[in-house]
CSV table of C-alpha atoms and ligand atoms in Angstrom, one decimal:
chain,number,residue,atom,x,y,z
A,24,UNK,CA,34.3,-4.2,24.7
A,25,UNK,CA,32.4,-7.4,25.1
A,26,UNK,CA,30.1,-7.2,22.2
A,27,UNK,CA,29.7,-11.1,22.4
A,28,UNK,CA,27.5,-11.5,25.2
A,29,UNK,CA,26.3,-7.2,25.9
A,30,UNK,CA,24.4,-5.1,22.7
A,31,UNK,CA,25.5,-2.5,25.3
A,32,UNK,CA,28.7,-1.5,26.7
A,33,UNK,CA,27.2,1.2,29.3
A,34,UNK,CA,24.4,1.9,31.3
A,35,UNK,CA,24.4,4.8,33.3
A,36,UNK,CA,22.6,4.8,36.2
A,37,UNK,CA,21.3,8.0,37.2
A,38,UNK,CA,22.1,9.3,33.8
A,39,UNK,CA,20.0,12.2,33.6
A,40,UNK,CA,22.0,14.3,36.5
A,41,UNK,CA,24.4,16.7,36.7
A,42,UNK,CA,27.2,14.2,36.5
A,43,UNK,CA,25.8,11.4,35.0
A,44,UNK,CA,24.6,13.3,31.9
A,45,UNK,CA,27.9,14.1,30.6
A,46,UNK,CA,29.6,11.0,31.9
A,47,UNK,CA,26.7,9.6,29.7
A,48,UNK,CA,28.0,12.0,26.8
A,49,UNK,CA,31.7,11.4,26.7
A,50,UNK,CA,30.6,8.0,26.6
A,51,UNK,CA,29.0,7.7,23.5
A,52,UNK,CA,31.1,10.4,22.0
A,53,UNK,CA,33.9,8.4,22.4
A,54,UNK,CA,32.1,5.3,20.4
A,55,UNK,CA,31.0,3.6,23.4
A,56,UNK,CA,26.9,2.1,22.8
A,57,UNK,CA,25.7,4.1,25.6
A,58,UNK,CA,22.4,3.6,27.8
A,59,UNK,CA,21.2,6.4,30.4
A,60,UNK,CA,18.8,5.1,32.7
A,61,UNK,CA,17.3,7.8,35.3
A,62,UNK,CA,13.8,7.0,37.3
A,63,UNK,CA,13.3,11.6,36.7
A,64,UNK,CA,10.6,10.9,33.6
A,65,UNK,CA,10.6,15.1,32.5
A,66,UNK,CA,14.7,14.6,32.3
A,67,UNK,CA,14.7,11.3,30.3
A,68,UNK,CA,12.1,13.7,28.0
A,69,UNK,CA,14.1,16.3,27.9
A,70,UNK,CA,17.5,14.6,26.9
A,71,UNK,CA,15.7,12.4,24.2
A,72,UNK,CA,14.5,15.9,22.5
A,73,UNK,CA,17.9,17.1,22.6
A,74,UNK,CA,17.6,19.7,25.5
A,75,UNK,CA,20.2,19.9,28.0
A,76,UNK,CA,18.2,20.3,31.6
A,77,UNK,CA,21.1,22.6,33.5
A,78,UNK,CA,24.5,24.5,32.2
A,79,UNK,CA,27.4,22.0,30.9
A,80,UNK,CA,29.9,23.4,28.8
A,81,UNK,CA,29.6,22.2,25.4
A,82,UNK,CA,27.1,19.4,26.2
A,83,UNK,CA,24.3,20.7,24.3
A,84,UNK,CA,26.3,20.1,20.8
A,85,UNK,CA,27.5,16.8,21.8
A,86,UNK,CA,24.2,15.7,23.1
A,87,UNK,CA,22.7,16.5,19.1
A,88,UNK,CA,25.8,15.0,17.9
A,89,UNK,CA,25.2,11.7,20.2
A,90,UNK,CA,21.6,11.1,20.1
A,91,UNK,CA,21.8,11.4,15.8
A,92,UNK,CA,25.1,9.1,16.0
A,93,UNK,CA,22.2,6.4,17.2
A,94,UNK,CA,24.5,5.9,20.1
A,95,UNK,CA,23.0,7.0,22.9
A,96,UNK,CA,19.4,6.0,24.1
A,97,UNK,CA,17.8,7.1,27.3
A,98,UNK,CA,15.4,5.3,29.3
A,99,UNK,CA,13.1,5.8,33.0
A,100,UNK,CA,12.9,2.1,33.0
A,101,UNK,CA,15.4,-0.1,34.1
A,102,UNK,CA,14.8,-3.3,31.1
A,103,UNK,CA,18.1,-2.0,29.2
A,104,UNK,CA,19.9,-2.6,32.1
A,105,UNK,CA,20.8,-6.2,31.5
A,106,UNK,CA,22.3,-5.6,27.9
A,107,UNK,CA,25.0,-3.4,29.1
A,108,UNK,CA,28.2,-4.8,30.2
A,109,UNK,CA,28.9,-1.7,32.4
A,110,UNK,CA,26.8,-0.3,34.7
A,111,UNK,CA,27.9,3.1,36.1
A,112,UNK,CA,26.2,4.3,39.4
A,113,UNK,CA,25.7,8.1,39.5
A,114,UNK,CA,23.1,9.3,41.4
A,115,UNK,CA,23.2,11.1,44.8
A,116,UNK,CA,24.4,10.3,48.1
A,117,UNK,CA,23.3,13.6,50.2
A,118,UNK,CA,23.2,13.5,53.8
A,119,UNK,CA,20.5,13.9,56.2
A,120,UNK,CA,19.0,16.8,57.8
A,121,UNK,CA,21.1,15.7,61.0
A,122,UNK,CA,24.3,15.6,58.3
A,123,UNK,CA,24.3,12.2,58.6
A,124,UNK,CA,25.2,10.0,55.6
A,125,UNK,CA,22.3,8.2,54.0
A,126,UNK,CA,23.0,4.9,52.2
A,127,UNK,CA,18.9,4.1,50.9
A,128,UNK,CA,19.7,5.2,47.5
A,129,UNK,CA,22.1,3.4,46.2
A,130,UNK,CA,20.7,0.4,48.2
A,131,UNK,CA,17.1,1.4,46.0
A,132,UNK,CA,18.6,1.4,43.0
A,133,UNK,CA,20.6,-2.1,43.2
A,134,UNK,CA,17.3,-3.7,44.4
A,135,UNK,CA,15.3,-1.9,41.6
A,136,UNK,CA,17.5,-3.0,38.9
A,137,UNK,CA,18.2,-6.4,40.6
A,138,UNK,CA,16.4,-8.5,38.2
A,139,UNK,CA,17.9,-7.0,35.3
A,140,UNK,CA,21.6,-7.8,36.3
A,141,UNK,CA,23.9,-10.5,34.8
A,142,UNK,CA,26.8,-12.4,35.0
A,143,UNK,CA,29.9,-11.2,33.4
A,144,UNK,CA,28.7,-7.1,34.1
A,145,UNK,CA,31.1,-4.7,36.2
A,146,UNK,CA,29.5,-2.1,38.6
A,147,UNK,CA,31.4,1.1,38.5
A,148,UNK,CA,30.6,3.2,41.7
A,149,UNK,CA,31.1,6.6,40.5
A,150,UNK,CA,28.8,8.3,43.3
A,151,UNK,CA,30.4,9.6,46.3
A,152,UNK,CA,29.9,7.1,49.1
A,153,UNK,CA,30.4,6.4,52.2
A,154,UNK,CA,33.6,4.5,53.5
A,155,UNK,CA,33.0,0.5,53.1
A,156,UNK,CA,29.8,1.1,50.5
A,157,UNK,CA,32.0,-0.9,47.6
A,158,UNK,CA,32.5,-3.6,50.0
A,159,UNK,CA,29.1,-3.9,51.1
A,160,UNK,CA,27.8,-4.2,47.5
A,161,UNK,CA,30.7,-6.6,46.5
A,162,UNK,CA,29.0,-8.4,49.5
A,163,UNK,CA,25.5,-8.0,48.0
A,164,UNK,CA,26.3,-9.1,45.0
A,165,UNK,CA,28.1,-12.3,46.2
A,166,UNK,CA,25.4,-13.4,48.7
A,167,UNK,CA,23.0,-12.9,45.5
A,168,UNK,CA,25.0,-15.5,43.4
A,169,UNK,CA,25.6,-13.1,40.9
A,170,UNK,CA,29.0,-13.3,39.3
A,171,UNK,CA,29.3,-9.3,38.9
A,172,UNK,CA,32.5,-7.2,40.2
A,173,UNK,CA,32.2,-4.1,41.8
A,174,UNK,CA,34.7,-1.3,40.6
A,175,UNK,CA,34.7,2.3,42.5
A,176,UNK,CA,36.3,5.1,40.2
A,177,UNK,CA,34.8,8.2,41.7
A,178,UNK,CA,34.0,11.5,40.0
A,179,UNK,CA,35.9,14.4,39.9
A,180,UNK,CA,35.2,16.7,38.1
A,181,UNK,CA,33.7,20.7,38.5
A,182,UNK,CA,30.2,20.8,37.4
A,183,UNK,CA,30.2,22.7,34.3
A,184,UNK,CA,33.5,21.8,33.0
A,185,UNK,CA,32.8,18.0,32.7
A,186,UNK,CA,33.7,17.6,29.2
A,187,UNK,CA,37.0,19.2,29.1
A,188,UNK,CA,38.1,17.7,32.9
A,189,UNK,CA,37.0,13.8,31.6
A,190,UNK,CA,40.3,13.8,29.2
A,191,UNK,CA,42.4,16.1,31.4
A,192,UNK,CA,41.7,14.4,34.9
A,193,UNK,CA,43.7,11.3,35.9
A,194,UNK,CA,41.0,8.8,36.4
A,195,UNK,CA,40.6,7.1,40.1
A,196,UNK,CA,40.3,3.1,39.5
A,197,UNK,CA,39.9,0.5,41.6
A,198,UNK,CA,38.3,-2.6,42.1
A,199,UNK,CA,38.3,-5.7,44.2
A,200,UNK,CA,38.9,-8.0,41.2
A,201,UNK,CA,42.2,-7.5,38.4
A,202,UNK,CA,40.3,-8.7,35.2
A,203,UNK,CA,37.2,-5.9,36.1
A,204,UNK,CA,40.1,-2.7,36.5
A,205,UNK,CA,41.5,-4.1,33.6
A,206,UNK,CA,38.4,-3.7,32.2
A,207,UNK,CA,37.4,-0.7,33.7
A,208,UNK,CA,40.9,0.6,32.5
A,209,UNK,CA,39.9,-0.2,29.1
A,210,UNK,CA,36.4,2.1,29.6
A,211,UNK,CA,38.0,5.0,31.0
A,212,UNK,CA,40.9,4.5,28.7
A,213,UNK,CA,38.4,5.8,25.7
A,214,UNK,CA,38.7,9.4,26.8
A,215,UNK,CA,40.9,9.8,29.6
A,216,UNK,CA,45.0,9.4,29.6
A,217,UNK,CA,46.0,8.8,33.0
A,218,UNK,CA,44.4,7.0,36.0
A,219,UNK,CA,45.5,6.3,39.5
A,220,UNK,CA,44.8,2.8,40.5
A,221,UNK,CA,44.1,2.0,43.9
A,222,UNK,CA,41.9,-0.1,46.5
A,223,UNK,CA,38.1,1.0,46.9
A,224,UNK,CA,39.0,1.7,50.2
A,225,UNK,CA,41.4,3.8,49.7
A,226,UNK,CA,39.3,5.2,46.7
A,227,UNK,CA,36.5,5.9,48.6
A,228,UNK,CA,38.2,7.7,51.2
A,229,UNK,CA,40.7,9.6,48.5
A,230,UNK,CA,37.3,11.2,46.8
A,231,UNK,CA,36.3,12.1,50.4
A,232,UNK,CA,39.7,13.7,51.6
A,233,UNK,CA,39.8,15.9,48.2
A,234,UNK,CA,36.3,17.2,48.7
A,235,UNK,CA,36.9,17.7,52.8
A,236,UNK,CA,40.5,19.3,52.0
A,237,UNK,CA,39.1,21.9,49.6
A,238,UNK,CA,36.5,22.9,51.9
A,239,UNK,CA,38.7,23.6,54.9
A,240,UNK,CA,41.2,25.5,52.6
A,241,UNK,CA,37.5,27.6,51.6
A,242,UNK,CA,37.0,27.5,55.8
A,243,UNK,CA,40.7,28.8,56.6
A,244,UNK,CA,40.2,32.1,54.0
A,245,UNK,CA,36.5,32.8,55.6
A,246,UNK,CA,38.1,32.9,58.9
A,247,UNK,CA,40.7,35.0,58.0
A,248,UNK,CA,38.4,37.0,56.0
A,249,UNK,CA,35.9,37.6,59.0
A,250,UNK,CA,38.7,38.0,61.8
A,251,UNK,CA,39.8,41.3,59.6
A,252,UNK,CA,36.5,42.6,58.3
A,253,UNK,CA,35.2,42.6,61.8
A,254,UNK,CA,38.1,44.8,62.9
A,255,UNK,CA,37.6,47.1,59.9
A,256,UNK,CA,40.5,46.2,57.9
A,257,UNK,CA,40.7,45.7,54.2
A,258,UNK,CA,40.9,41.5,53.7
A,259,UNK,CA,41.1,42.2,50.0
A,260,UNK,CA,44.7,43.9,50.9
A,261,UNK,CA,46.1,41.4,53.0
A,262,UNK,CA,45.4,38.9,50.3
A,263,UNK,CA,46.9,40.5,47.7
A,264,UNK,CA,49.8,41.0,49.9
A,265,UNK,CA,49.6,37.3,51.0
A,266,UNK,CA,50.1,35.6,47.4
A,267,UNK,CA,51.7,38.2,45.8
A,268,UNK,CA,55.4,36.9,44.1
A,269,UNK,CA,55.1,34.4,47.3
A,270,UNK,CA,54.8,30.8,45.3
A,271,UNK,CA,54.2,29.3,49.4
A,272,UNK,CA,50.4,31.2,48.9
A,273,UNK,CA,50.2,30.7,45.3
A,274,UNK,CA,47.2,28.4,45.9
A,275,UNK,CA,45.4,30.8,48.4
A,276,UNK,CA,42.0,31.1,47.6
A,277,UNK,CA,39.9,33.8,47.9
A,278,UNK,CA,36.8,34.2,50.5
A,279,UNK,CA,33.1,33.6,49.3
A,280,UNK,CA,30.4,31.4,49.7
A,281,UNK,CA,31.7,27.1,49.9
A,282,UNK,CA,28.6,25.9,48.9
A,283,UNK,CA,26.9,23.5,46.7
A,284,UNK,CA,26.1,19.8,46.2
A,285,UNK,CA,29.4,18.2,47.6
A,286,UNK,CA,31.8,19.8,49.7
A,287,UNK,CA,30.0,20.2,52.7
A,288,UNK,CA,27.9,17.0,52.5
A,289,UNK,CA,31.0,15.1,51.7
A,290,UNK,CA,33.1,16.3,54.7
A,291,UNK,CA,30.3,15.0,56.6
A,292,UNK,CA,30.6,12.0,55.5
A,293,UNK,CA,34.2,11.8,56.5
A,294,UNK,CA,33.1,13.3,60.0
A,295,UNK,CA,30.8,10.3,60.7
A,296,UNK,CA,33.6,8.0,59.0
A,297,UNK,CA,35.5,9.0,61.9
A,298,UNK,CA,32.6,9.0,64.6
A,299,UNK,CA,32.8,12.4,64.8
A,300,UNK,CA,36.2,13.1,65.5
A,301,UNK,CA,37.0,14.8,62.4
A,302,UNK,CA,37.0,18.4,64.4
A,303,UNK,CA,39.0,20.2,60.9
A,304,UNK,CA,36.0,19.6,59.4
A,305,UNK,CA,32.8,20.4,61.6
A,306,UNK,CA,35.3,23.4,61.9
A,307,UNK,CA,35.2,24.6,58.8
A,308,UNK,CA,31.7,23.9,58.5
A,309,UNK,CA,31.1,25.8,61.1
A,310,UNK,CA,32.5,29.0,59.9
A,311,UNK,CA,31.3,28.6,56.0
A,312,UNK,CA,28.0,28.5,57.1
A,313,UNK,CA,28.5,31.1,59.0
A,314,UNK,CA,29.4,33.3,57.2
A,315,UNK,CA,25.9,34.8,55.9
A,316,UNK,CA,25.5,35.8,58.7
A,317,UNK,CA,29.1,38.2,59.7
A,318,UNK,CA,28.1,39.7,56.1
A,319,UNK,CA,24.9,40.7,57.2
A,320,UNK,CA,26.7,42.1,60.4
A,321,UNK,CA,28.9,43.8,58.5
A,322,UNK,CA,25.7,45.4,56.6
A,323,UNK,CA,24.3,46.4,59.7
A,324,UNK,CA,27.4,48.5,60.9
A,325,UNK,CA,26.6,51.3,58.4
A,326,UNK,CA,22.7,51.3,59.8
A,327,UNK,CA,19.6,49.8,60.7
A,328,UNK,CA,18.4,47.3,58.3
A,329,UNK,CA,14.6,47.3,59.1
A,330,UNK,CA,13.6,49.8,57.0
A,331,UNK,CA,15.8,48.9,53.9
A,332,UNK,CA,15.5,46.8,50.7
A,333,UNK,CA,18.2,44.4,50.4
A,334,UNK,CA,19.3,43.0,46.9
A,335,UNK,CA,21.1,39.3,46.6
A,336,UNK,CA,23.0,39.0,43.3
A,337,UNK,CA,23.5,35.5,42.5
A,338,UNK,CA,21.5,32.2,43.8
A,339,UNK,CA,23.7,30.0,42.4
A,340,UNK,CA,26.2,27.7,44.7
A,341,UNK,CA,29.2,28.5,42.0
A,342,UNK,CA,30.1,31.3,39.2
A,343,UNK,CA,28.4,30.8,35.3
A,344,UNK,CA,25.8,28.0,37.2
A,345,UNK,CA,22.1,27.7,37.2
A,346,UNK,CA,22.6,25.1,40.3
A,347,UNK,CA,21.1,26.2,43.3
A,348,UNK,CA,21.5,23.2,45.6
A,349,UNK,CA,23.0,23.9,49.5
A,350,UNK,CA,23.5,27.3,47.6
A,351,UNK,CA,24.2,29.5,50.5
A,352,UNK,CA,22.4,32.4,48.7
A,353,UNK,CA,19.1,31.1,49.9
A,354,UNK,CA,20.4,31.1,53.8
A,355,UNK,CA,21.5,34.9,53.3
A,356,UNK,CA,18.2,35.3,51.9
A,357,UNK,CA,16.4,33.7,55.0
A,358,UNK,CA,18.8,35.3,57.6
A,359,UNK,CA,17.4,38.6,55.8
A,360,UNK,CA,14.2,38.1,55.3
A,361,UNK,CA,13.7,38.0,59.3
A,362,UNK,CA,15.4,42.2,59.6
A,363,UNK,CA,15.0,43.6,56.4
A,364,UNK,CA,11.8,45.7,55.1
A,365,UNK,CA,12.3,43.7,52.0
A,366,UNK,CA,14.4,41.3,49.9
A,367,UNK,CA,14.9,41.2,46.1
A,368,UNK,CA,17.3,38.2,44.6
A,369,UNK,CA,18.5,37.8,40.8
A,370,UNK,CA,20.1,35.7,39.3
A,371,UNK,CA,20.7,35.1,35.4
A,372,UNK,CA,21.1,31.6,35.2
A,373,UNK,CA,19.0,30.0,38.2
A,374,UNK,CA,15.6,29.7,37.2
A,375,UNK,CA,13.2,29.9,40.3
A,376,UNK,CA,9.7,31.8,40.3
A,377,UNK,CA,11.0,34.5,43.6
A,378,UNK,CA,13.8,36.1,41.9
A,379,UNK,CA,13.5,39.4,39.9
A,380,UNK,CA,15.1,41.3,37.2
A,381,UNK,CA,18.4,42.2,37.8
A,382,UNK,CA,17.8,45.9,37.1
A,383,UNK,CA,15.2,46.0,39.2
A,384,UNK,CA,17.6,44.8,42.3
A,385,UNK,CA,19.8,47.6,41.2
A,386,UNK,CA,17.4,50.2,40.8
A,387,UNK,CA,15.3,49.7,44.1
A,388,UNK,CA,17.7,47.8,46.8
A,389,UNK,CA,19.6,49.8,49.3
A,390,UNK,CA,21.7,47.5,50.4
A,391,UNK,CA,23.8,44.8,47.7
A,392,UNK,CA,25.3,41.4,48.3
A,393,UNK,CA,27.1,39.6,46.1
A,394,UNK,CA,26.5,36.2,47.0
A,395,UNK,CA,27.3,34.5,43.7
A,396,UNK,CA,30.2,36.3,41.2
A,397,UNK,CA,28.8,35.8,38.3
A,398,UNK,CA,30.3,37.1,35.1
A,399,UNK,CA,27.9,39.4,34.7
A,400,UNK,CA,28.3,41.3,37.9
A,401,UNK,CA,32.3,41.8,37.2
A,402,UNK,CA,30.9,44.0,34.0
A,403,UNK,CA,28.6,45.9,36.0
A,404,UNK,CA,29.8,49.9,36.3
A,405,UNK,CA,31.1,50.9,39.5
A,406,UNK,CA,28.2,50.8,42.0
A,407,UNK,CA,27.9,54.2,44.1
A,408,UNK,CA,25.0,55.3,47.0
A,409,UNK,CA,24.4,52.1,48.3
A,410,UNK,CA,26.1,49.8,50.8
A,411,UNK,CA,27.4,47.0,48.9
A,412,UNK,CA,28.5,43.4,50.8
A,413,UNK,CA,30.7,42.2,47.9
A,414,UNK,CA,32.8,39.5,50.0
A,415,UNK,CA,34.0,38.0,46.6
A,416,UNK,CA,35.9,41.4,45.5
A,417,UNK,CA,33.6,41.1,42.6
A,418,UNK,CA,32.1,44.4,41.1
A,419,UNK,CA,34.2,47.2,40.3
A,420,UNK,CA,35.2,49.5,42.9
A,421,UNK,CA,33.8,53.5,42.6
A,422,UNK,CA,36.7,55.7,42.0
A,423,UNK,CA,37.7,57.5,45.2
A,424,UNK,CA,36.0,61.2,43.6
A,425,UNK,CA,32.3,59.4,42.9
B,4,NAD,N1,27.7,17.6,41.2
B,4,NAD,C1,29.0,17.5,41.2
B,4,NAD,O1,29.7,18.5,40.8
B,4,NAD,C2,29.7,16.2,41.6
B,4,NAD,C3,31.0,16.1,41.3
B,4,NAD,C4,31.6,14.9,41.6
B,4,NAD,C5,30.9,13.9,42.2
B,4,NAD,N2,29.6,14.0,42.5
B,4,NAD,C6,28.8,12.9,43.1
B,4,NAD,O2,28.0,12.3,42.0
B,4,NAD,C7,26.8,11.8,42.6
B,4,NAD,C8,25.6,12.4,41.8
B,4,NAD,O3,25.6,13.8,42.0
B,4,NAD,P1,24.7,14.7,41.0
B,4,NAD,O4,25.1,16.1,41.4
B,4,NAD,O5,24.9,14.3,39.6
B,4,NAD,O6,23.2,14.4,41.5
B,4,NAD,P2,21.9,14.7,40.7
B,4,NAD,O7,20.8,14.7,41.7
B,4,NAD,O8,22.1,15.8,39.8
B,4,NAD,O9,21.7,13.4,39.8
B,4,NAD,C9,21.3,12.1,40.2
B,4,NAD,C10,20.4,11.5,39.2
B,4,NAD,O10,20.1,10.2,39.6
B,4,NAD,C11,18.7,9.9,39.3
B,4,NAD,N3,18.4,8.8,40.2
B,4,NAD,C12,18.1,8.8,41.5
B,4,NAD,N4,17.8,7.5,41.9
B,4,NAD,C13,17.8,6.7,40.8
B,4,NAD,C14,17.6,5.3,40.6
B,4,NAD,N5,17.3,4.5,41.6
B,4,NAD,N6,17.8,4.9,39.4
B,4,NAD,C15,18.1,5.7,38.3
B,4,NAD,N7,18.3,7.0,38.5
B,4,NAD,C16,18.2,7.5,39.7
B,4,NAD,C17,18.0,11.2,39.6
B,4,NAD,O11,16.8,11.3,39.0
B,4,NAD,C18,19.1,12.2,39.1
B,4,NAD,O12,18.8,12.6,37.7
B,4,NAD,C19,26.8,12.2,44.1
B,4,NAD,O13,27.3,11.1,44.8
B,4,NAD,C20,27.8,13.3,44.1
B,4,NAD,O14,28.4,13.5,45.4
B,4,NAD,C21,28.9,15.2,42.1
């Protein structure tokens, strides 16, 4: 790296969050004089004292190992900014309440740090943005007579398993300039082993596709899911007699909740990209967010639910997460909070002042739903004298004599 001119070789921007922490990590595990820079002052706290602020796989140890290695140093002011030679953009790019994509941030954070950038740096996009957004900055940049290149190599990996997925995913590179993906080949090339290089067009759009495609594949199994359950037959059959020996269906998924930070937001994104004529995709999101509500349908065939106490297990938008964000837990909760006498949610991982123990769920709820399949459910004994909503196939089943 260019030790000449930069103390630094990265700065990642937005540093403290889910991805950008262990971006950050990997980073200056792999030697690299690493810089986080996140504007959240209780995170930039917490990291320095060694405390991971959500669940990552094996982060906690590398964050000790990092911070005594003297490689790693974490900021919520911008000033480090101009010693690194990379700066990596993480930080969110959500979409409006009208699902609209929002560009502010990113545009905040250039203009925050703009007197702290240099010559000679590469910007790595590694947010999710909007069609064009690497352009535009190039643009930026250029009009501000700044000499810096603009790289967009976006993220993905599943939060949780960042870690391991940095050295087994192939990287996405691109840039508008050779000598900065050379560069930027280089960076990644100190953990990863195998990157795709392409245009930031096409590398904006190729983050957005992957995101979009998995949530329709999510969309086509809830359909199918619904269209059987409300006709009364077993879904959990047909699956099994869908993939099974058959390679064709070998990557069916299963029904559940499509939730979370990215997959709806992002095929959003792609549905204003095309001025709304993406109709796969306000398809799909049509029937995942729907589909709180057929479950609670579902509930309601075996009886009334006005007088009964409902239990939710799981807040969490994924498995073994304490994440909560766009979790669709919270809209079954609100769809149920409007019919049932009362509603008691757990969850052993999401920490939020509403939820209750989990054996208090089980001991006083009438009705279950399994809205997040946490480990700790599978292990649960068979569940019997309740109606249970367990669209993930997640608890064990009562033998047919209990
Ligand atoms: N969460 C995922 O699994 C995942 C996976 C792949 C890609 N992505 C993409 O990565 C991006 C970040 O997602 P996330 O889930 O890590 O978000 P996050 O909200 O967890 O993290 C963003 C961080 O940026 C910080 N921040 C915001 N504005 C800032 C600024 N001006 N300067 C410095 N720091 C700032 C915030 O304080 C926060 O800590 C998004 O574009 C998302 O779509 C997320």
């Amino acid at each position: 790296m260019d030790s000449q001119i930069f103390s630094q070789d990265v700065c990642v921007i937005g540093g403290g969050g889910h991805v950008g922490l262990p971006f950050a990590l990997i980073c200056a595990d792999s030697g690299l004089r690493t810089v986080i820079y996140d504007v959240d002052r209780n995170r930039v706290e917490q990291i320095r004292a060694g405390v991971m602020p959500f669940c990552e796989e094996g982060a906690e140890e590398m964050l000790t190992r990092v911070l005594a290695s003297g490689r790693l140093v974490v900021e919520d002011q911008p000033c480090l900014i101009s010693s690194c030679r990379f700066l990596v953009m993480i930080i969110g790019t959500p979409v409006d309440e009208h699902l609209n994509p929002t560009f502010g941030a990113i545009d905040r954070a250039l203009r925050a740090a703009r007197e702290h950038l240099r010559d000679g740096q590469v910007l790595i996009l590694r947010s999710t943005v909007f069609p064009g957004t690497s352009q535009r900055i190039q643009r930026f940049l250029d009009a501000a007579g700044l000499r810096i290149q603009v790289a967009c190599c976006p993220e993905r990996v599943a939060q949780g398993h960042s870690l391991r997925e940095f050295r087994e995913l192939p990287q996405i590179l691109s840039s508008f300039d050779d000598e900065a993906l050379a560069a930027v080949r280089e960076l990644f090339g100190r953990f990863a082993r195998d990157f795709v290089e392409m245009t930031p067009a096409e590398a904006e759009l190729c983050k957005l596709m992957t995101n979009a495609w998995r949530y329709i594949q999510f969309a086509t199994v809830n359909q199918f899911y619904m269209l059987a359950t409300a006709h009364g037959v077993d879904f959990e059959r047909i699956l099994h007699g869908c993939r099974h020996e058959y390679p064709r269906m070998a990557g069916m998924p299963g029904p559940g909740f499509a939730a979370g930070p990215c997959l709806v937001k992002d095929t959003m994104q792609l549905a204003a990209f095309s001025h709304n004529h993406f109709m796969l995709g306000h398809s799909a999101m049509l029937v995942n967010e729907g589909l709180p509500s057929h479950l609670i349908e579902l509930a309601r065939r075996d009886g009334d639910l006005a007088a009964a106490t409902v239990g939710i297990l799981g807040m969490a938008f994924k498995a073994e997460s304490d994440d909560s964000r766009d979790s669709l837990a919270y809209k079954l909760r609100k769809l149920l909070v409007l019919e049932a006498r009362q509603v008691l949610c757990t969850d052993p991982f999401v920490r939020d002042p509403g939820l209750v123990p989990l054996e208090r769920v089980l001991a006083e709820s009438d009705v279950l739903f399994v809205a997040t399949p946490h480990a700790a459910y599978r292990r649960l004994p068979p569940i019997t004298g309740k109606r249970v909503i367990d669209v993930w196939s997640c608890l064990q089943k009562p033998s047919l004599s209990q």
